[in-house]
């Protein structure tokens, strides 16, 4: 060894010494410095039932990592409760939080040179946020769902949080009294866990299991059941094994595995938000994916599950009926799944599903037999036309009238639209337009669960259309179209609609059309001026500056990674 080489070794040893000293303070012994350091990204929070059960799961993850020979290091990330902030200005922070969460996990893991990360999330945005970070960093990782809530009960009826929103519309329409309204509110959410229907949280957990980034059966377990904690400990062990084998997320998150995830989303009747989130996840992983790819998959995949919001059952019912593995096996048996995709277990999808029957059990009707699906093709349709040249997303399951042409009722915010619905001033045949709620214009692309639930509660779900450049909750259903792009704030056609204009929503034809001449649209466009930004400082202002179109996933690093 030369003098120069010896000097470098001594210098490196000095640099390592204080680092090791700090690790000793958090519990490292001499033998632990050769073990992989494994982050446990915990989204625990008592601000929402979705995440209030996560701390015990983080403890079990730690136990699994330690027993497998890793050194767990727990750190936190934020969460926003969509259900609590819904219909308020605070909802503008929901989608923003997805990217804050992704950035925070990436920052913690890369700053501390972690060898792998186990992320635990339970609410709508910490789930895709965690997966975006995992795809970006490409260090061994596993995602664990915090678990679904069990259904509430009232007079032999299963309730979810959406039941409470719909009850408001029923009360305003005079269909129920205040006693019933308060009974629904008091019984809708009985404990810990994410919203119980196939809303956004359960959609994303199901998709992550299908994609191979979560253990088998984990996506439909109830938060409060012992099997959820046991599965989390198992995930810690799987992750340490993945670190040893250097099984990396981008070996699992591929074009084929994302197609598997989208196929399962269609089969279970999942949330419109999945379109936005998987475009962002694919971007983070460097996987080519376009909004039109959802339409291609929709056309070939049937809806197999009878799940809320438009169906009868909740996620715990799906779990008892065979869960996501049963749905996946049916798709695999009909060549609608890529069986050779790798999973976090180190097995391929086909190997994981080997012992699962190709048809669901006959003593249940949550998962329909292949020859008797809920719908013969998927429910998330991509609509285009002069109102959405980049595309828009419609959930067409449970819709009795998939076509509507009617006069526009134009609202410049969600609150204004909700007030009109609750005042009973909306007429059958109207097409409601909520604009300047897009990623830049909101900013933050609020979900419109309050007005859409009020429409359903008022009995107008089959006769009124609604379009917006904002989003919808996974609990939304009806003739509603969101993610309209380009959004109003950047001069999309939705900004040019005038009250009384004729609008056509035609789901079978995949059409969203403003029935106004091109000459008139050109005249309106020349007179249009962008509004002043609603926020000029802080995180919402930064987000509005950076965020891309919803048709690209509303990502905030597009200019960095084109």
Short mmCIF file of C-alpha atoms in Angstrom, two decimals, residues 326-536:
data_model
loop_
_atom_site.label_atom_id
_atom_site.label_comp_id
_atom_site.label_asym_id
_atom_site.label_seq_id
_atom_site.Cartn_x
_atom_site.Cartn_y
_atom_site.Cartn_z
CA UNK A 326 -58.55 -14.96 -7.27
CA UNK A 327 -59.20 -12.07 -9.67
CA UNK A 328 -55.66 -12.30 -11.03
CA UNK A 329 -55.91 -16.04 -11.61
CA UNK A 330 -59.09 -15.56 -13.64
CA UNK A 331 -57.38 -12.93 -15.78
CA UNK A 332 -54.29 -15.12 -16.15
CA UNK A 333 -56.39 -18.10 -17.22
CA UNK A 334 -57.84 -15.98 -20.03
CA UNK A 335 -54.51 -14.55 -21.22
CA UNK A 336 -55.20 -11.08 -19.79
CA UNK A 337 -52.25 -11.08 -17.38
CA UNK A 338 -48.51 -11.36 -17.95
CA UNK A 339 -47.63 -14.42 -15.89
CA UNK A 340 -43.87 -14.05 -16.27
CA UNK A 341 -43.67 -10.75 -14.35
CA UNK A 342 -41.51 -10.82 -11.23
CA UNK A 343 -42.95 -10.18 -7.75
CA UNK A 344 -41.37 -9.09 -4.46
CA UNK A 345 -41.50 -12.72 -3.29
CA UNK A 346 -38.89 -13.63 -5.91
CA UNK A 347 -41.50 -15.70 -7.77
CA UNK A 348 -43.26 -14.86 -11.00
CA UNK A 349 -46.96 -13.99 -11.06
CA UNK A 350 -47.76 -17.41 -12.52
CA UNK A 351 -45.82 -19.14 -9.74
CA UNK A 352 -47.56 -17.10 -7.03
CA UNK A 353 -50.99 -17.98 -8.48
CA UNK A 354 -50.24 -21.63 -9.26
CA UNK A 355 -52.53 -23.18 -6.60
CA UNK A 356 -55.45 -20.78 -6.96
CA UNK A 357 -58.50 -22.05 -8.88
CA UNK A 358 -59.34 -20.48 -12.23
CA UNK A 359 -62.94 -19.81 -11.19
CA UNK A 360 -64.25 -18.26 -7.95
CA UNK A 361 -66.10 -20.26 -5.31
CA UNK A 362 -69.75 -20.90 -6.09
CA UNK A 363 -70.94 -19.95 -2.60
CA UNK A 364 -70.22 -16.24 -3.03
CA UNK A 365 -71.20 -13.55 -5.53
CA UNK A 366 -68.63 -10.84 -4.81
CA UNK A 367 -66.43 -12.15 -7.64
CA UNK A 368 -68.55 -13.13 -10.60
CA UNK A 369 -67.78 -16.19 -12.79
CA UNK A 370 -65.98 -15.43 -16.03
CA UNK A 371 -69.08 -16.15 -18.14
CA UNK A 372 -71.26 -13.84 -16.03
CA UNK A 373 -69.32 -10.61 -15.38
CA UNK A 374 -70.77 -7.38 -14.07
CA UNK A 375 -69.79 -5.76 -17.37
CA UNK A 376 -68.16 -7.28 -20.43
CA UNK A 377 -65.55 -4.53 -20.62
CA UNK A 378 -63.85 -2.20 -18.16
CA UNK A 379 -65.43 0.78 -16.48
CA UNK A 380 -62.75 3.50 -16.75
CA UNK A 381 -63.24 5.09 -20.15
CA UNK A 382 -60.98 7.70 -21.74
CA UNK A 383 -63.13 10.30 -23.48
CA UNK A 384 -61.85 12.78 -26.06
CA UNK A 385 -63.31 15.50 -28.25
CA UNK A 386 -63.05 19.25 -28.56
CA UNK A 387 -63.68 19.55 -24.80
CA UNK A 388 -60.79 17.23 -23.94
CA UNK A 389 -58.24 16.98 -26.72
CA UNK A 390 -55.72 15.42 -24.31
CA UNK A 391 -58.34 13.16 -22.75
CA UNK A 392 -60.70 12.90 -19.79
CA UNK A 393 -61.63 10.03 -17.49
CA UNK A 394 -65.14 8.68 -16.89
CA UNK A 395 -66.25 5.84 -14.63
CA UNK A 396 -69.11 4.25 -16.56
CA UNK A 397 -70.01 1.35 -14.25
CA UNK A 398 -73.48 1.64 -12.74
CA UNK A 399 -74.52 4.25 -15.32
CA UNK A 400 -77.99 3.61 -16.74
CA UNK A 401 -77.79 6.36 -19.37
CA UNK A 402 -74.26 6.46 -20.82
CA UNK A 403 -75.18 9.30 -23.21
CA UNK A 404 -76.42 12.77 -22.40
CA UNK A 405 -76.71 16.00 -24.36
CA UNK A 406 -77.85 18.98 -22.38
CA UNK A 407 -77.42 22.62 -21.48
CA UNK A 408 -74.33 23.66 -19.56
CA UNK A 409 -74.64 24.91 -15.99
CA UNK A 410 -71.28 26.57 -15.41
CA UNK A 411 -69.60 26.89 -12.00
CA UNK A 412 -66.21 28.40 -11.31
CA UNK A 413 -65.67 26.29 -8.18
CA UNK A 414 -66.83 23.14 -6.43
CA UNK A 415 -68.51 25.14 -3.65
CA UNK A 416 -70.72 27.07 -6.09
CA UNK A 417 -71.87 23.85 -7.74
CA UNK A 418 -72.63 22.12 -4.43
CA UNK A 419 -74.68 25.10 -3.26
CA UNK A 420 -76.81 24.90 -6.41
CA UNK A 421 -77.41 21.16 -5.96
CA UNK A 422 -78.36 21.49 -2.29
CA UNK A 423 -80.69 24.38 -3.19
CA UNK A 424 -82.53 22.02 -5.58
CA UNK A 425 -81.93 24.28 -8.60
CA UNK A 426 -80.46 21.56 -10.84
CA UNK A 427 -82.80 20.08 -13.45
CA UNK A 428 -82.78 16.65 -15.10
CA UNK A 429 -80.83 16.86 -18.35
CA UNK A 430 -78.42 19.54 -17.14
CA UNK A 431 -74.68 19.12 -17.67
CA UNK A 432 -72.82 20.69 -14.75
CA UNK A 433 -69.41 22.19 -15.47
CA UNK A 434 -66.95 22.74 -12.61
CA UNK A 435 -63.81 24.42 -13.89
CA UNK A 436 -60.61 26.09 -12.67
CA UNK A 437 -60.15 23.11 -10.36
CA UNK A 438 -57.35 21.45 -12.35
CA UNK A 439 -53.76 20.75 -11.26
CA UNK A 440 -52.66 24.35 -11.96
CA UNK A 441 -55.96 26.17 -11.67
CA UNK A 442 -57.14 24.81 -8.35
CA UNK A 443 -54.36 24.36 -7.71
CA UNK A 444 -54.29 20.75 -6.63
CA UNK A 445 -57.15 19.19 -8.61
CA UNK A 446 -59.70 18.75 -5.83
CA UNK A 447 -61.97 15.71 -5.69
CA UNK A 448 -65.67 16.39 -6.23
CA UNK A 449 -67.21 13.80 -3.90
CA UNK A 450 -69.49 16.33 -2.20
CA UNK A 451 -71.36 17.48 -5.35
CA UNK A 452 -71.42 14.05 -7.00
CA UNK A 453 -72.75 12.39 -3.83
CA UNK A 454 -75.32 15.16 -3.48
CA UNK A 455 -76.46 14.47 -7.05
CA UNK A 456 -76.86 10.76 -6.24
CA UNK A 457 -78.60 11.54 -2.96
CA UNK A 458 -81.03 13.87 -4.73
CA UNK A 459 -81.97 11.11 -7.18
CA UNK A 460 -80.41 12.84 -10.19
CA UNK A 461 -77.57 10.38 -10.81
CA UNK A 462 -79.11 8.97 -13.98
CA UNK A 463 -80.32 12.25 -15.45
CA UNK A 464 -77.57 14.83 -14.79
CA UNK A 465 -74.06 14.95 -16.22
CA UNK A 466 -71.03 16.59 -14.62
CA UNK A 467 -67.66 17.44 -16.13
CA UNK A 468 -64.64 18.97 -14.43
CA UNK A 469 -60.93 19.56 -14.81
CA UNK A 470 -60.70 18.44 -11.20
CA UNK A 471 -60.85 14.87 -9.92
CA UNK A 472 -63.37 12.54 -8.35
CA UNK A 473 -63.19 10.47 -5.23
CA UNK A 474 -62.96 6.73 -5.71
CA UNK A 475 -66.40 6.76 -4.10
CA UNK A 476 -67.92 8.70 -7.00
CA UNK A 477 -70.17 7.15 -9.62
CA UNK A 478 -72.74 8.38 -12.14
CA UNK A 479 -72.49 10.23 -15.46
CA UNK A 480 -69.44 12.20 -14.40
CA UNK A 481 -66.26 13.01 -16.32
CA UNK A 482 -63.09 14.28 -14.65
CA UNK A 483 -59.45 15.05 -15.46
CA UNK A 484 -60.60 17.15 -18.44
CA UNK A 485 -57.40 18.22 -20.20
CA UNK A 486 -56.22 20.75 -21.13
CA UNK A 487 -57.60 22.36 -17.98
CA UNK A 488 -59.34 25.73 -17.86
CA UNK A 489 -56.39 27.56 -16.30
CA UNK A 490 -54.19 26.96 -19.34
CA UNK A 491 -56.94 27.86 -21.82
CA UNK A 492 -58.50 24.48 -22.44
CA UNK A 493 -61.89 24.44 -24.15
CA UNK A 494 -63.60 23.90 -20.79
CA UNK A 495 -62.70 27.54 -20.03
CA UNK A 496 -64.69 28.70 -23.06
CA UNK A 497 -68.05 27.12 -22.14
CA UNK A 498 -70.89 29.58 -21.62
CA UNK A 499 -74.11 28.90 -19.68
CA UNK A 500 -76.67 27.19 -21.87
CA UNK A 501 -74.15 25.78 -24.38
CA UNK A 502 -75.01 22.27 -25.54
CA UNK A 503 -72.59 19.59 -24.25
CA UNK A 504 -72.54 15.92 -25.21
CA UNK A 505 -71.16 13.17 -23.00
CA UNK A 506 -71.22 9.90 -24.96
CA UNK A 507 -69.43 7.11 -23.11
CA UNK A 508 -69.96 4.39 -25.76
CA UNK A 509 -68.46 6.69 -28.41
CA UNK A 510 -65.73 7.93 -25.98
CA UNK A 511 -66.81 11.49 -26.83
CA UNK A 512 -66.79 14.71 -24.81
CA UNK A 513 -68.00 17.48 -27.07
CA UNK A 514 -68.95 21.14 -26.80
CA UNK A 515 -71.56 21.64 -29.53
CA UNK A 516 -70.37 25.09 -30.58
CA UNK A 517 -68.87 25.98 -33.96
CA UNK A 518 -65.14 26.26 -34.41
CA UNK A 519 -65.56 29.87 -35.48
CA UNK A 520 -67.36 30.74 -32.26
CA UNK A 521 -64.77 28.88 -30.19
CA UNK A 522 -62.00 30.80 -31.95
CA UNK A 523 -63.76 34.08 -31.12
CA UNK A 524 -64.11 33.08 -27.46
CA UNK A 525 -60.53 31.90 -27.28
CA UNK A 526 -59.18 35.20 -28.57
CA UNK A 527 -61.11 37.03 -25.85
CA UNK A 528 -60.11 34.66 -23.01
CA UNK A 529 -57.61 35.81 -20.41
CA UNK A 530 -55.98 33.52 -17.83
CA UNK A 531 -57.05 34.31 -14.28
CA UNK A 532 -54.60 35.51 -11.68
CA UNK A 533 -53.04 32.66 -9.67
CA UNK A 534 -54.96 31.89 -6.50
CA UNK A 535 -51.77 31.38 -4.50
CA UNK A 536 -48.50 33.25 -4.93
#
